[in-house]
XYZ file of C-alpha atoms in Angstrom:
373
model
C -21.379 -18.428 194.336
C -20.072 -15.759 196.379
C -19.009 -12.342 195.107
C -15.911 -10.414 196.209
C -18.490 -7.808 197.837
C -20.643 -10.704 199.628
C -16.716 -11.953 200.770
C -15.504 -8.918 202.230
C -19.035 -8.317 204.409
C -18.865 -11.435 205.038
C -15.161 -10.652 206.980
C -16.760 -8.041 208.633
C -16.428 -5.262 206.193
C -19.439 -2.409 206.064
C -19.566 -1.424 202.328
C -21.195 1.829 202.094
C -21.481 3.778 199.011
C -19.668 7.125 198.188
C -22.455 8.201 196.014
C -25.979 9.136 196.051
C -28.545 11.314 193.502
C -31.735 11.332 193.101
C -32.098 9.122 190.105
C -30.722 6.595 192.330
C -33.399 6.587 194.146
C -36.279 6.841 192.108
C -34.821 4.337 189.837
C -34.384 1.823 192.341
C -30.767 1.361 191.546
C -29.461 2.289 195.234
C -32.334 -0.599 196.622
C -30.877 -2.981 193.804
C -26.937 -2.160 194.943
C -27.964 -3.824 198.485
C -28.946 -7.011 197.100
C -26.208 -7.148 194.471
C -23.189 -5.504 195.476
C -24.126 -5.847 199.741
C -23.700 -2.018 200.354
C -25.339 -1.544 203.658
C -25.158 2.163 204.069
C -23.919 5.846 201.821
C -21.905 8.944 202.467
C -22.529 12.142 200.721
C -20.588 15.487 200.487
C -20.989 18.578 198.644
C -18.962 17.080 195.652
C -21.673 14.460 194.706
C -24.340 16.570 195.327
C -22.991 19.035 192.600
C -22.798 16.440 190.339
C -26.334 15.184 190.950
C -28.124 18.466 191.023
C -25.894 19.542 188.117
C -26.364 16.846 186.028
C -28.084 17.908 183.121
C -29.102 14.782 181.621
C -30.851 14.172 185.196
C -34.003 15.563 185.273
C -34.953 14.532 188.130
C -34.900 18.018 190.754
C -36.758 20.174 187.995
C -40.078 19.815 189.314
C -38.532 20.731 193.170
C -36.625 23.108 192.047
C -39.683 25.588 190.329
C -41.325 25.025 193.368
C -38.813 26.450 195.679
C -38.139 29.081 193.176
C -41.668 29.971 193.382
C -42.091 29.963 196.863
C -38.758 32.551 196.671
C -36.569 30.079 198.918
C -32.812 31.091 198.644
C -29.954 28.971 197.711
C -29.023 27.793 200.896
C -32.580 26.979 201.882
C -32.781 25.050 198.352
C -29.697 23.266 198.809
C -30.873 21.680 202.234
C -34.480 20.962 200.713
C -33.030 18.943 197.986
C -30.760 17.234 199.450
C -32.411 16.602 203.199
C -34.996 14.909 201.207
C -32.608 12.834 199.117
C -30.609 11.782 202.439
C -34.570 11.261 204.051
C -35.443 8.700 201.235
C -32.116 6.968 200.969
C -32.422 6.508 205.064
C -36.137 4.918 204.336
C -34.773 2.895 201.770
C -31.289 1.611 203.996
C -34.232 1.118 207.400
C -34.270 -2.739 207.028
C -30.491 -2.664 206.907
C -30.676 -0.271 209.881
C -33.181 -2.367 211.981
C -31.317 -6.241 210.910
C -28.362 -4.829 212.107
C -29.134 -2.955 214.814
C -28.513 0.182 214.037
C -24.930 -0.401 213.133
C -25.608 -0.272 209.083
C -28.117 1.251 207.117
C -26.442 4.212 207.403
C -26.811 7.825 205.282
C -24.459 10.598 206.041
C -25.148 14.501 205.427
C -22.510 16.661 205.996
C -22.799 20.556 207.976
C -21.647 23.044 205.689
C -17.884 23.175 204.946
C -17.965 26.783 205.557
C -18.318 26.048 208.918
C -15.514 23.961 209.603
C -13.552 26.416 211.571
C -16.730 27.209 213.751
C -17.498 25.266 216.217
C -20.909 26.419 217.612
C -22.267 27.422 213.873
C -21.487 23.402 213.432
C -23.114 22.395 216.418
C -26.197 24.246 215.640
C -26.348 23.326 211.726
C -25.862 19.295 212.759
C -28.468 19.747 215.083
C -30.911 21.265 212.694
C -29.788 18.467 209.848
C -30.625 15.829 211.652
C -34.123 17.429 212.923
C -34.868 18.165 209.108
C -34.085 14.666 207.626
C -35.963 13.189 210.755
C -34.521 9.653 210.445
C -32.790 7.799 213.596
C -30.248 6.233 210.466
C -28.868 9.201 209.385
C -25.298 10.178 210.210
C -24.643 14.026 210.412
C -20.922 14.265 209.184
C -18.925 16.838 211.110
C -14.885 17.456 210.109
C -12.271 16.277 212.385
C -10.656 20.086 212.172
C -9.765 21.794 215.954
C -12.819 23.778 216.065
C -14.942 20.135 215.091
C -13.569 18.486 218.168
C -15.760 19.941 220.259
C -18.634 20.145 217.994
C -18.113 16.478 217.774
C -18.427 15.877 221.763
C -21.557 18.240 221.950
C -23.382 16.757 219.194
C -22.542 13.283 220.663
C -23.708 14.498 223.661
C -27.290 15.298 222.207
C -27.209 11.970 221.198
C -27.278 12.430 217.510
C -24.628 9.811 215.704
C -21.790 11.524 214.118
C -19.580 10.593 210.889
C -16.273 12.405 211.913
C -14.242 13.280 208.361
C -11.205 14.675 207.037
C -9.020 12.373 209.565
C -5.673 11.985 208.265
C -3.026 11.797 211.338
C -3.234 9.388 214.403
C -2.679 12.267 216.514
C -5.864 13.695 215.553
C -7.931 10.326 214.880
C -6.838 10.013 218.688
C -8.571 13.719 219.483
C -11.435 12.200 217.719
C -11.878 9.463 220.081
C -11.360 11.581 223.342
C -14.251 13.856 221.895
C -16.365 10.850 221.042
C -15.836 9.299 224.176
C -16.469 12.618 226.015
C -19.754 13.239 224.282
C -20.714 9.869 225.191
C -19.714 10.279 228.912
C -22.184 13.684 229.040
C -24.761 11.684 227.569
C -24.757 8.910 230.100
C -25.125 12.035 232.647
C -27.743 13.234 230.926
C -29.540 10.352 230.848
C -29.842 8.969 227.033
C -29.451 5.671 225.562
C -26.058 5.153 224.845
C -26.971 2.060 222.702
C -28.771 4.229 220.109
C -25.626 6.919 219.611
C -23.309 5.083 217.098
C -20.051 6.832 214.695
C -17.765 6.384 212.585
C -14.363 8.021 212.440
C -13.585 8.755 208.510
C -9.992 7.947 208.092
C -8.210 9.613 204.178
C -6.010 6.857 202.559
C -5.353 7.858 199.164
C -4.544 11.252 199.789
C -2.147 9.991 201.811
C -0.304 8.044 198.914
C -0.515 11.084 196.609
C 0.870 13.464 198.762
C 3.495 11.670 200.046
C 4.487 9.856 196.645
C 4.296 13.465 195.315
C 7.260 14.712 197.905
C 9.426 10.784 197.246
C 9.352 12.139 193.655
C 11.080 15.159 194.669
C 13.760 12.973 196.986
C 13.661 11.094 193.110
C 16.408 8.509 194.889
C 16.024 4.733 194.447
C 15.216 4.376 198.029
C 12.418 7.108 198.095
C 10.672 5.530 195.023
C 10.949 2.009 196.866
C 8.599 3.783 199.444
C 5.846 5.181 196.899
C 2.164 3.934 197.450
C 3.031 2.305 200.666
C 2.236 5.537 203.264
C -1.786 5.783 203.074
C -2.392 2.146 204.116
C 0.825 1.994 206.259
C -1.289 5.319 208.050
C -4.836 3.134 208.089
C -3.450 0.039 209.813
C -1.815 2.225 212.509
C -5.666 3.384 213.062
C -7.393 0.482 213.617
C -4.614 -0.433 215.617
C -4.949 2.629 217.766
C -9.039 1.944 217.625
C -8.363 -1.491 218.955
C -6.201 0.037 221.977
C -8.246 2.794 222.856
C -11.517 0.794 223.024
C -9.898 -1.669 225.044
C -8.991 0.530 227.568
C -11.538 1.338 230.702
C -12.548 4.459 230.078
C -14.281 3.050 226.711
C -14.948 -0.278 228.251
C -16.927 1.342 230.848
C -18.820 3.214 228.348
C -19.686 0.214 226.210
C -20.555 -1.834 229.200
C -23.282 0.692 229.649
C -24.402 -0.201 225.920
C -22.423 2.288 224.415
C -21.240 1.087 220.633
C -17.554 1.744 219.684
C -16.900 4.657 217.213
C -15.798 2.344 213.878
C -13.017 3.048 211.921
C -14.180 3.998 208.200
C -12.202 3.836 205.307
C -12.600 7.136 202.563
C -10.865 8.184 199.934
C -10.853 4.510 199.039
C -10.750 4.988 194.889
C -7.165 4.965 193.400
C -5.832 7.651 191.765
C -2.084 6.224 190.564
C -3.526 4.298 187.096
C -0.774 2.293 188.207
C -1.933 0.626 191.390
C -4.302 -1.841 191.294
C -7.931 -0.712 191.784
C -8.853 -2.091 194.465
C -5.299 -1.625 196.528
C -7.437 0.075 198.889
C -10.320 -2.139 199.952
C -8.243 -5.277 199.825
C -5.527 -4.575 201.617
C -7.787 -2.991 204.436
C -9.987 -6.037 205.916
C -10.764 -6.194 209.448
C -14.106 -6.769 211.210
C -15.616 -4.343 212.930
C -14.374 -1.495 209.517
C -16.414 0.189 207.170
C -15.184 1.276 203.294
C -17.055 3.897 201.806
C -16.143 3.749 198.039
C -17.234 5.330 194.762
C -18.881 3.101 192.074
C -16.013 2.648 190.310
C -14.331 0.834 193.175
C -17.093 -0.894 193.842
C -17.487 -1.932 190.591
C -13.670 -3.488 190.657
C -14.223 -4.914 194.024
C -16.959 -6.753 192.974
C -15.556 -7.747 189.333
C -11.829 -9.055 190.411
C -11.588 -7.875 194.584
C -8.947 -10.680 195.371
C -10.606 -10.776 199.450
C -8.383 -13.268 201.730
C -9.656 -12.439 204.970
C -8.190 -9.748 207.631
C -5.000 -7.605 206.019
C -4.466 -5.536 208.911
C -3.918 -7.388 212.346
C -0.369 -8.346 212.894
C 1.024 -5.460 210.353
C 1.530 -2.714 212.703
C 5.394 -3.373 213.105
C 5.701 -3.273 209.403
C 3.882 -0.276 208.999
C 6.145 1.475 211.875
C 8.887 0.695 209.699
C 7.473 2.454 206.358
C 7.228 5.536 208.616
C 10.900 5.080 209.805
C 11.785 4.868 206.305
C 9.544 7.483 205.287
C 11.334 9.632 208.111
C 14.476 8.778 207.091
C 13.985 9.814 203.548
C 13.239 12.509 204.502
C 9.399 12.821 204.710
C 7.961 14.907 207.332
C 4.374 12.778 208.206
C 3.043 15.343 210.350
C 3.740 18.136 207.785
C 1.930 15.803 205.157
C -0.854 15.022 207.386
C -1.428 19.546 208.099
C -1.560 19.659 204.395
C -4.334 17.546 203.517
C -6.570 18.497 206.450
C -6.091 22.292 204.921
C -6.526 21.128 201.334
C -9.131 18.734 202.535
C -11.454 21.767 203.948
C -10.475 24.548 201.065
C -11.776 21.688 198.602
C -14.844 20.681 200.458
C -15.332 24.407 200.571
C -14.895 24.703 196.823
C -17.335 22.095 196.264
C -19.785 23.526 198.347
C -19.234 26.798 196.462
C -19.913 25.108 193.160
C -22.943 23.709 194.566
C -24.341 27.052 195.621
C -23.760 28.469 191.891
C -24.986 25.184 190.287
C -28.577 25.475 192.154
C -28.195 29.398 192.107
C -28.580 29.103 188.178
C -31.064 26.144 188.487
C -33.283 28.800 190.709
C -32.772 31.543 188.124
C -33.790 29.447 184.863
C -36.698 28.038 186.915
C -38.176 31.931 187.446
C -37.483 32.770 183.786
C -39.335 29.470 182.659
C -42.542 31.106 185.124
């Protein structure tokens, strides 16, 4: 019988996991999640890594750990041992995804340090040395869709490295995205790679959509405003693929992929639900379309593949709809492009946050490995 999972791959969904740790992998639970719940591919960031390495009841970095502590590396340096490797076996276990499909799925994503998002050649250089260091053709070095990423985006491109491009939350910059993509694809031709063997994926926020803007209707607090709550973030999402499907279409791109280059995907984030109140899979469901991916924590997963209520494509043919929650939006008072600043600044400071508690979470797994010595 099919699942809800094996439904919504099936309408040309990519389900990739928003998780991974090492215990997945040793435990063979990531391998298992492909054959059970079809995820063809992950995405990491600093967040889940903290939680891995500092998961005490998880054991399994100890033994790494003492060794870099003995060999004196320093946080940073243990940071991208530990997790390079993690992203290295998770790309070795996703390769016969990778090679069935082409190199479309079987996907692992490592992000550049957020302390580098407002840097653009710091970026450039730390994406180039990520992807040397995991050493896989599957992995996907995530860079953020911030000014100074644009044209760390086109450069990397260029070097013909494949690029998950996060923290996308307006179509104004989702459409900077896709001029840098396309750019870096254009100075690759020149140069003389193989534009079939570049793919990316442009990481587009939804629920942090809904909660900021359902956070400002509550401060309207009219019956017209609360009409409006939870409808913004995948209003926001079906405008993108709509704007994917026009851009792609258009000859610049069509040139490019005529030449074998692969369109940049629209992907799906911030995909778990964090009103108790909306249903738990709001975001997957109502977000089918071929050609998509949806990264999603466990838990979503979880629901998606319990009760996920899949009925095919949700998005073509909703545009003018969605163009009228905006109006609405608008006329409530709701200034989008305000909402949209807000989360790309909160979006960094947290990613830098996480990052920070990463460094002190291996910092202190470093010091209690030399005292142990």
């Amino acid at each position: 019988m099919s699942t809800p999972t094996a439904k919504l791959a099936a309408d040309g969904v990519s389900i990739w996991l928003d998780d991974l740790s090492r215990s997945r992998i040793t435990t063979g639970n990531l391998a298992d999640l492909i054959h059970t719940r079809d995820i063809s591919g992950v995405t990491t960031n600093p967040t889940i890594f903290q939680a891995a390495i500092g998961n005490s009841a998880d054991h399994s970095y100890d033994a790494q750990i003492a060794e870099l502590a003995g060999a004196g590396a320093s946080v940073d340096e243990t940071i991208f041992a530990l997790t390079t490797d993690d992203v290295r076996d998770a790309c070795d276990i996703f390769h016969p995804v990778y090679t069935d499909t082409k190199g479309v799925d079987g996907r692992v994503s490592i992000e550049v340090s957020p302390d580098l998002a407002h840097e653009t050649d710091a970026t450039i250089a730390q994406a180039k040395d990520l992807h040397a260091r995991v050493g896989r053709e599957n992995v996907l070095i995530k860079i953020p869709a911030t000014k100074a990423g644009l044209p760390a985006i086109t450069e990397v491109i260029a070097a013909g490295i494949s690029v998950n491009v996060t923290l996308i939350f307006s179509l104004e910059r989702y459409d900077e995205v896709i001029d840098a993509y396309l750019a870096g694809l254009e100075r690759a031709q020149a140069a003389g790679v193989d534009l079939s063997s570049i793919h990316s994926v442009a990481s587009f926020f939804v629920s942090r959509v809904d909660t900021e803007v359902d956070k400002r209707l509550n401060t309207v607090g009219t019956d017209e405003a609360a009409g409006l709550k939870s409808l913004a973030g995948i209003a926001n999402a079906r405008l993108a693929y709509e704007l994917f499907e026009k851009r792609f279409a258009e000859p610049r791109a069509q040139a490019l992929v005529a030449a074998g280059a692969n369109p940049q995907r629209p992907l799906w984030a911030s995909t778990g639900v964090k009103d108790p109140a909306l249903p738990d899979t709001l975001y997957v469901t109502e977000l089918v379309a071929r050609g998509t991916v949806n990264t999603m924590p466990e838990k979503t997963l979880e629901a998606t593949y319990d009760h996920g209520q899949v009925a095919g494509d949700t998005i073509t043919g909703t545009y003018e709809a969605a163009r009228t929650v905006f109006a609405d939006l608008a006329d409530a008072g709701i200034d989008f492009a305000d909402v949209t600043q807000v989360l790309e600044d909160e979006g960094v400071e947290k990613f830098i946050a996480s990052w920070h508690d990463l460094q002190n979470t291996v910092r202190e797994a470093l010091e209690t490995a030399k005292a142990s010595r």
